[in-house]
CSV table of C-alpha atoms and ligand atoms in Angstrom, one decimal:
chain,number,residue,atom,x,y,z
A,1,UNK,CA,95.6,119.6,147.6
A,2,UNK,CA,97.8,122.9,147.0
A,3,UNK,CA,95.0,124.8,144.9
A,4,UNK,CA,97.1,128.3,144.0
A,5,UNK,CA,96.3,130.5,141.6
A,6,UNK,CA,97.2,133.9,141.1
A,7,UNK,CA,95.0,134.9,144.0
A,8,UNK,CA,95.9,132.2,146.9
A,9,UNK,CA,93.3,129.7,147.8
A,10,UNK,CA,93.4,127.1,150.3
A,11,UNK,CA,91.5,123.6,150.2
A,12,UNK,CA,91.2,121.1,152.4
A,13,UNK,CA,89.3,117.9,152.0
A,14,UNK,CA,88.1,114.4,154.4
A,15,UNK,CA,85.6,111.6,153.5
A,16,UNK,CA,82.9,110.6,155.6
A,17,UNK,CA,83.6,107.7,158.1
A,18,UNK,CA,81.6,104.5,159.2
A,19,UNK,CA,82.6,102.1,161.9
A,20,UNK,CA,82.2,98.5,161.3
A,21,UNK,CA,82.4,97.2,164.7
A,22,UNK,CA,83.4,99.0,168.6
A,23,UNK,CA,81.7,102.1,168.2
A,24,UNK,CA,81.1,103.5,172.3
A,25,UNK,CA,83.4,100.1,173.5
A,26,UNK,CA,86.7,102.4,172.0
A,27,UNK,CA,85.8,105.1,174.3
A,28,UNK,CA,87.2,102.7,177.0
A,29,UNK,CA,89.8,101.4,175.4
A,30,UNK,CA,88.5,98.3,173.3
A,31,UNK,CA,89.5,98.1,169.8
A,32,UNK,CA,87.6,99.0,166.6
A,33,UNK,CA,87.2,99.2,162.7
A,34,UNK,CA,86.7,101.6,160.7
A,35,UNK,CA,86.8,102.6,157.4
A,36,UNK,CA,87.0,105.9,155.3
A,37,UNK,CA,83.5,106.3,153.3
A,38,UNK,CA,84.3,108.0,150.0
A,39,UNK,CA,80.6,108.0,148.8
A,40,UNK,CA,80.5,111.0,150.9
A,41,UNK,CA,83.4,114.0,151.3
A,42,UNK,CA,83.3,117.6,152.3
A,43,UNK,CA,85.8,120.3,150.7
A,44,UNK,CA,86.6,123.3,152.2
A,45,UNK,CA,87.9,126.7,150.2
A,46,UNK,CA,89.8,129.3,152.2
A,47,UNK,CA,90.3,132.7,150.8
A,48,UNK,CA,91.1,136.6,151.9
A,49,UNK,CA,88.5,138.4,153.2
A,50,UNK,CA,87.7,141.8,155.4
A,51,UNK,CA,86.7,139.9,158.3
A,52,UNK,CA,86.2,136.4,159.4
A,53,UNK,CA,83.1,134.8,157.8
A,54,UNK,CA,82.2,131.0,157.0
A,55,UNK,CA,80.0,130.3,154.1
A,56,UNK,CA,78.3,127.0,155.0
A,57,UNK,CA,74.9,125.0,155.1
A,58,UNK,CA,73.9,126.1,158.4
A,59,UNK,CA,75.1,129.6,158.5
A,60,UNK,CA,77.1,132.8,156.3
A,61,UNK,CA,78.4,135.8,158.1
A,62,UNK,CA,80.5,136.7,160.6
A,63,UNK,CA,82.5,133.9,162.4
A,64,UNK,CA,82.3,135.5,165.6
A,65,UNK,CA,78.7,135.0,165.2
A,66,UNK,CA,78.0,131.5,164.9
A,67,UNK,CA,75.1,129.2,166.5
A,68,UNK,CA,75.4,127.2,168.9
A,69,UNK,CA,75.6,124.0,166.9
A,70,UNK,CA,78.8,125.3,165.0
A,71,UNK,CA,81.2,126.2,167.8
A,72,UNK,CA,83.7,123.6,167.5
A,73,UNK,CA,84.0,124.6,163.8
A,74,UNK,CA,84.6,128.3,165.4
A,75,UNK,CA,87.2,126.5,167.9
A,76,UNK,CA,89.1,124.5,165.4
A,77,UNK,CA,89.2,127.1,162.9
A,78,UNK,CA,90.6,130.0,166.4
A,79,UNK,CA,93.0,127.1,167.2
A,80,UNK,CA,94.5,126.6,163.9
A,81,UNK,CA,95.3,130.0,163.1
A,82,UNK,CA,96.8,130.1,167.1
A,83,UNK,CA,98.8,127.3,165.9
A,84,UNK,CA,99.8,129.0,162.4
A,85,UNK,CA,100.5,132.0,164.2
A,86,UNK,CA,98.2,134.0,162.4
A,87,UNK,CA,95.5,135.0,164.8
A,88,UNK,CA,95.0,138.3,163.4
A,89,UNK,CA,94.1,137.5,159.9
A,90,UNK,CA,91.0,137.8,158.1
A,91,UNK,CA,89.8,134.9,155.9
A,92,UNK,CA,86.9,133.6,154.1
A,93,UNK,CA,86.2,129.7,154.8
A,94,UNK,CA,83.3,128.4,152.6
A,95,UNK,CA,82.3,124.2,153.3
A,96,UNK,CA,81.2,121.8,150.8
A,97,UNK,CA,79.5,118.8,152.5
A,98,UNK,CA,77.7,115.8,150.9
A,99,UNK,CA,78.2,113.9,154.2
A,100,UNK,CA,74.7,114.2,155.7
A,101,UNK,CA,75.1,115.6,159.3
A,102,UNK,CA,74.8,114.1,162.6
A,103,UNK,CA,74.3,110.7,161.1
A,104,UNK,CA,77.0,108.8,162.5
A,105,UNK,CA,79.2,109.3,159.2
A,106,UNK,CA,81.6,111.3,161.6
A,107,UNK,CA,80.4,115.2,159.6
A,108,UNK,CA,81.9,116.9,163.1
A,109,UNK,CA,85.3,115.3,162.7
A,110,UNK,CA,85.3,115.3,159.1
A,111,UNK,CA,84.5,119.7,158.8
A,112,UNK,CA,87.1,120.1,161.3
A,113,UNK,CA,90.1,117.8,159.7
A,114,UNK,CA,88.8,119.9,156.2
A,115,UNK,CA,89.2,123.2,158.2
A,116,UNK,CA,93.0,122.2,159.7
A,117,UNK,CA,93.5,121.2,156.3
A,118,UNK,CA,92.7,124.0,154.2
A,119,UNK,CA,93.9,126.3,156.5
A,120,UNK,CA,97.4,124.7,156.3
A,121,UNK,CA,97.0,124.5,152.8
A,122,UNK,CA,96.3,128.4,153.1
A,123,UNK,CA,99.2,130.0,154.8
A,124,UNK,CA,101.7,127.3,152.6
A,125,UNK,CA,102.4,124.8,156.0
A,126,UNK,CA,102.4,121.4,155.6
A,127,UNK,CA,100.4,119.6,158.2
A,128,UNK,CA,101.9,116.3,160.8
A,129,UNK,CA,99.2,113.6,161.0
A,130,UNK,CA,99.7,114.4,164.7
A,131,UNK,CA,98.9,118.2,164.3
A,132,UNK,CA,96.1,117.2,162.4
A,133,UNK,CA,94.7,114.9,165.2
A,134,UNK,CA,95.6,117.3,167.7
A,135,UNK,CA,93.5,120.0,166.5
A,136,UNK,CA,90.3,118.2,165.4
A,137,UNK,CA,90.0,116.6,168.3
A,138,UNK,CA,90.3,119.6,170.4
A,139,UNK,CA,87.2,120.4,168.2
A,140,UNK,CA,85.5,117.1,168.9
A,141,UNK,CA,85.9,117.4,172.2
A,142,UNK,CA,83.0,120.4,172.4
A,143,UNK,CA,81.0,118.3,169.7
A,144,UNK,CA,81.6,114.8,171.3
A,145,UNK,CA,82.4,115.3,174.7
A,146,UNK,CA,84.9,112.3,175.0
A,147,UNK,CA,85.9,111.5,171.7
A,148,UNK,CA,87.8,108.2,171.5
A,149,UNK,CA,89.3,109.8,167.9
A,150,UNK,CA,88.3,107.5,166.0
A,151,UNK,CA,86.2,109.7,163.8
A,152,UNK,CA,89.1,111.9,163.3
A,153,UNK,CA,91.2,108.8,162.5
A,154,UNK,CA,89.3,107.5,159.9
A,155,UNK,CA,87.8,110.7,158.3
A,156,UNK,CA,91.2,112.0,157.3
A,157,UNK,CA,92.3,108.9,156.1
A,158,UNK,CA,92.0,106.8,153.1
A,159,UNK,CA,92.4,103.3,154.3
A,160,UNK,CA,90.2,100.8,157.0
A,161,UNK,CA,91.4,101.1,160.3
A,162,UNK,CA,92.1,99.2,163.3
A,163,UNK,CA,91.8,101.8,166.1
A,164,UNK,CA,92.7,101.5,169.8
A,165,UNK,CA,92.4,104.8,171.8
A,166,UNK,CA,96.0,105.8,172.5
A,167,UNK,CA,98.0,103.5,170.6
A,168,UNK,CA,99.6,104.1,166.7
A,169,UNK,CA,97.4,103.8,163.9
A,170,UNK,CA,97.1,100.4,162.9
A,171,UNK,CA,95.9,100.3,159.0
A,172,UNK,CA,93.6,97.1,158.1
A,173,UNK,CA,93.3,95.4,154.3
A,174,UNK,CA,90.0,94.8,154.5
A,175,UNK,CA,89.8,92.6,152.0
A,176,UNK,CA,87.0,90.7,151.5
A,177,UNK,CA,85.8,89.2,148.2
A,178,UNK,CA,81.9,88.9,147.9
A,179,UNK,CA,80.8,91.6,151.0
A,180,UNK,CA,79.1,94.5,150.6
A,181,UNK,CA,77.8,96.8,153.1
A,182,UNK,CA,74.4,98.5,152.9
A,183,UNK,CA,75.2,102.1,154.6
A,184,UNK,CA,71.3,103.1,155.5
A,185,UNK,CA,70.3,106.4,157.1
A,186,UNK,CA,67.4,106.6,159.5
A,187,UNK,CA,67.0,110.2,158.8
A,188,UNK,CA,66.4,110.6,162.6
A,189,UNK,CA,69.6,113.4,164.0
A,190,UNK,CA,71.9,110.8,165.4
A,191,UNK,CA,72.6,111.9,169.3
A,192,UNK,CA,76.6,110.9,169.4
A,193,UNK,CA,77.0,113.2,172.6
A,194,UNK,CA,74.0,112.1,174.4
A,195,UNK,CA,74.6,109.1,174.0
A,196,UNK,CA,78.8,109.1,174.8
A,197,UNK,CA,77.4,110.3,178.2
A,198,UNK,CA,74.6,108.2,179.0
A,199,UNK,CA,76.9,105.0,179.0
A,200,UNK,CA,79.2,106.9,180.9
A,201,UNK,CA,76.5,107.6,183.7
A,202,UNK,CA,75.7,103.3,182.8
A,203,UNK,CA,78.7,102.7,183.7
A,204,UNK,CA,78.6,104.8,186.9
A,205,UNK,CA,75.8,103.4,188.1
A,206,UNK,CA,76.2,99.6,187.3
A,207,UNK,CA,80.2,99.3,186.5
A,208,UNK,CA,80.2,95.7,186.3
A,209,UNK,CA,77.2,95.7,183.7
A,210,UNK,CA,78.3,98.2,181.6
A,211,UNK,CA,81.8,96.7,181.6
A,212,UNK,CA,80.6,93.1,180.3
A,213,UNK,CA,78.9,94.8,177.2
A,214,UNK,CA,82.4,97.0,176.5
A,215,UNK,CA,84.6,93.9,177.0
A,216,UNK,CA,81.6,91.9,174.7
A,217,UNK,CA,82.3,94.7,171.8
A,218,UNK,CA,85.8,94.5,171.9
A,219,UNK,CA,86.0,90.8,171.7
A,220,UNK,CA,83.5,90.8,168.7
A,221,UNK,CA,85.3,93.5,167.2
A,222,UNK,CA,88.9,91.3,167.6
A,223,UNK,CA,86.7,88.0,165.9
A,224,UNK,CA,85.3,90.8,163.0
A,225,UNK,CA,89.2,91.0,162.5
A,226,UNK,CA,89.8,87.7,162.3
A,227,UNK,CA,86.5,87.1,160.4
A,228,UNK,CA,87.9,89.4,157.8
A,229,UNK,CA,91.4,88.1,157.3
A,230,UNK,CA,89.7,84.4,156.9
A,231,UNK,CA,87.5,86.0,154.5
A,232,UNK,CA,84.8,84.4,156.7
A,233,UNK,CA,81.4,87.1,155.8
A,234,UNK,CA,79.3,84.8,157.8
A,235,UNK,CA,81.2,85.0,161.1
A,236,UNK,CA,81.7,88.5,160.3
A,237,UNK,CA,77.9,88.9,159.7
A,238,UNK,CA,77.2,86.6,163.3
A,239,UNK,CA,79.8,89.6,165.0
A,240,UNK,CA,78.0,92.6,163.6
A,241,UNK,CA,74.6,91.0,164.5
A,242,UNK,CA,76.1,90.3,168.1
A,243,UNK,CA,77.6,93.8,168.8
A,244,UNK,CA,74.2,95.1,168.0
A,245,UNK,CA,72.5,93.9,171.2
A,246,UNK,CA,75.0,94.6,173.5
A,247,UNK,CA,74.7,98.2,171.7
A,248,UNK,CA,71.6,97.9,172.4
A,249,UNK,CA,71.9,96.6,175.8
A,250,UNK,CA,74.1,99.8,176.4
A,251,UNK,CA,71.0,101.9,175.7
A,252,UNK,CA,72.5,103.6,172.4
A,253,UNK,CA,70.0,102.4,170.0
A,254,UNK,CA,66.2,103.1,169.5
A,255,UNK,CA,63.0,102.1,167.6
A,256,UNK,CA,64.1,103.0,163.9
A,257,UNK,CA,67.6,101.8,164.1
A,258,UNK,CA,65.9,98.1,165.9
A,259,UNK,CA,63.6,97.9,163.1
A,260,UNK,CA,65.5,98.8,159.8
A,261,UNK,CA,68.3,96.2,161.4
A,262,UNK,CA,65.4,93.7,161.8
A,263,UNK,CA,64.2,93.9,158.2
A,264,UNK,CA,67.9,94.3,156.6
A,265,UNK,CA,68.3,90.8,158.2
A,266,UNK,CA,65.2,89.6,157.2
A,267,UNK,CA,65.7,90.1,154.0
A,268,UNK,CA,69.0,88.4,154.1
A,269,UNK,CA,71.4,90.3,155.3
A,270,UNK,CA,74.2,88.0,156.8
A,271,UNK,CA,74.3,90.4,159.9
A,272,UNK,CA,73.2,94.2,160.5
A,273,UNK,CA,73.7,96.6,163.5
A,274,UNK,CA,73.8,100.3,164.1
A,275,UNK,CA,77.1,102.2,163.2
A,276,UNK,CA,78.5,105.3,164.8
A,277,UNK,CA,77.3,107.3,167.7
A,278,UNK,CA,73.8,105.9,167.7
A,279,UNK,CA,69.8,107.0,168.8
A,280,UNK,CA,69.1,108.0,164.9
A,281,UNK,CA,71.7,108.1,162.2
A,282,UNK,CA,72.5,105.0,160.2
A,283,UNK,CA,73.1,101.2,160.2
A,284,UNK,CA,74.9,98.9,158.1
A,285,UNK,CA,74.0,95.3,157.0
A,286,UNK,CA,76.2,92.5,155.5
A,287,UNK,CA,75.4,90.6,152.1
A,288,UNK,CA,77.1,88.2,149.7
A,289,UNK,CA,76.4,89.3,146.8
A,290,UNK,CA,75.7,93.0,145.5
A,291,UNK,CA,72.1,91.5,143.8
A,292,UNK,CA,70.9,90.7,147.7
A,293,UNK,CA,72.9,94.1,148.0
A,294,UNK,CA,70.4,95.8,146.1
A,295,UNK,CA,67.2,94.3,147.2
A,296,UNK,CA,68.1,95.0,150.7
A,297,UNK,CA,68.5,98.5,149.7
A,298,UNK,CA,65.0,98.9,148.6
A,299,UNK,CA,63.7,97.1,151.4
A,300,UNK,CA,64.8,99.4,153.6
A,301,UNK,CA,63.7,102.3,152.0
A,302,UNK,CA,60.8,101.0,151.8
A,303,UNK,CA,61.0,100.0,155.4
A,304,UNK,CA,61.3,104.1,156.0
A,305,UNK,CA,65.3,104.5,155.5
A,306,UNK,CA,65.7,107.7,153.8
A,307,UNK,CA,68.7,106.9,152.0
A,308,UNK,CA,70.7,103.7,151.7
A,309,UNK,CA,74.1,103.3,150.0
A,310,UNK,CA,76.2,100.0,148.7
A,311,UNK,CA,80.0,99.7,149.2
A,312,UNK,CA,81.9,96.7,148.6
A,313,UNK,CA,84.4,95.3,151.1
A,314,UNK,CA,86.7,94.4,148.7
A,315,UNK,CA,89.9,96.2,148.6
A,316,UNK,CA,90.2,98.7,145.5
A,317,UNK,CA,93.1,97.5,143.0
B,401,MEV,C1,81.2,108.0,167.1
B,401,MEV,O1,81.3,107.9,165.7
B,401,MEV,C2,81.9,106.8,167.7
B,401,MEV,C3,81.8,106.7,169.3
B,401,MEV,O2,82.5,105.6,169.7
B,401,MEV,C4,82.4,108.0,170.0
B,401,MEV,C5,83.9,108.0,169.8
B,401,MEV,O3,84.5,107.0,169.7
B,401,MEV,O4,84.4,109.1,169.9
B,401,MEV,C6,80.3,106.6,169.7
């Protein structure tokens, strides 16, 4: 992490993120798992500069001058230095990012914990887990709206998670031998914020509805857990196929995500649902074997997904 040369540079790094089961439910306090997704990271470089500038994808010039899309990175990057006490210098911060935006791999959280990170890393601080959190979900709130911090939980982490808004991190072996997940992107702009909000107004307007499908994800999410420590992929694949319609039920879904899950599972998958925020950006599906891994992959790129990864749920020795 500590990247110092003669000229001082600060990095700062966080993987992509997807949830296996409770995304929207952990807004209101269900439970949830989640896992660090390594396939795809984002780096960031911090360096001295005349004025404050980010180098990134979307944008390169002056910070103070950023589009709309990229104000929480301007707030987590203001906040940071607030906390550093070091408002008035002028830095450089350049982002490397392989984790494809709004797609439900958590990109928002994982820029902003790369930001805190390097910018600790920068001025020589070390950096609490609870700082860390603090700040990046300070950030998520303008990208998110209500973020349950999940996102931030498991981008910056390196281990599966068992998250319940509020409460300690709870780290999960998810060890399960002959699982893998297919990771599949829609290619549609995934609508997290849009979609945080419409259940909210769901749950507005018809409590008691809303409220079955959130208690529903939070109990499938507690028999995934169990699933998992039983090393039982078929109950696991019955819970992921489950929390899919109540997600669906709960409006977050659409056309692409319905159909790519209905081909993963025919094809064979032992379950499939959307993961993350929803309304575009990418689903999983559960095999046995990495050979029915594979094929499942292709048929949903055939099947219009415009990118489709493998990742075993085994636990790396
Ligand atoms: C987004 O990755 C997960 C949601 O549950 C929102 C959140 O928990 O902040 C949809």
């Amino acid at each position: 992490m500590i990247g110092m040369n003669r000229k001082n540079i600060g990095h700062g790094q966080a993987t992509g993120k997807i949830i296996l089961m409770g995304e929207h439910a952990v807004v209101y306090g269900e439970p949830a798992i989640a896992f660090p997704f390594e396939e795809t990271s984002i780096m960031t470089t911090i360096e001295s500069d005349q004025m404050m500038t980010l180098d990134c994808q979307y944008f390169c010039g002056n910070l103070a001058e950023v589009p709309a899309r990229l104000k929480s990175v301007q707030k987590v990057i203001y906040q940071t230095l607030a906390e550093l006490g070091q408002e008035n210098t002028t830095l450089k911060i350049t982002i490397n990012s392989t984790i494809p935006a709004e797609r439900g791999m958590g990109s928002s959280a994982a820029v902003a914990v790369a930001i805190v990170r390097g910018l600790f890393d920068y001025f020589k601080t070390p950096c609490s887990p609870e700082t860390l959190l603090r700040l990046v979900d300070e950030a998520e709130k303008i990208a998110h709206g209500n973020p349950s911090g999940i996102d931030a939980a498991a981008t910056s982490g390196s281990k599966p998670i068992f998250f319940i808004k509020g409460q300690p991190l709870e780290l999960f072996p998810m060890n399960v031998s002959n699982a893998y997940l297919i990771v599949a992107d829609t290619g549609i702009k995934g609508q997290t914020r849009e979609a945080v909000s419409d259940v909210a107004h769901l749950f507005e307007e018809d409590k008691q509805l809303a409220a079955k499908h959130i208690t529903e994800l939070g109990r499938l999410t507690v028999q995934a857990k169990q699933a998992i420590l039983m090393n039982d992929v078929p109950l696991l694949g019955t819970s992921m196929n489950q929390a899919h319609e109540h997600l669906k039920a709960l409006t977050v879904s659409n056309k692409q995500l319905d159909h790519l899950v209905e081909t993963a599972r025919n094809n064979g998958a032992l379950g499939a649902k959307l993961t993350g925020g929803g309304r575009g950006g990418c689903l999983i599906a559960l095999v046995d074997s990495k050979r029915q891994a594979e094929k499942i992959a292709d048929s949903l790129k055939n099947a219009g997904a415009t990118a489709a990864w493998i990742q075993s749920l085994e636990v790396k020795k």
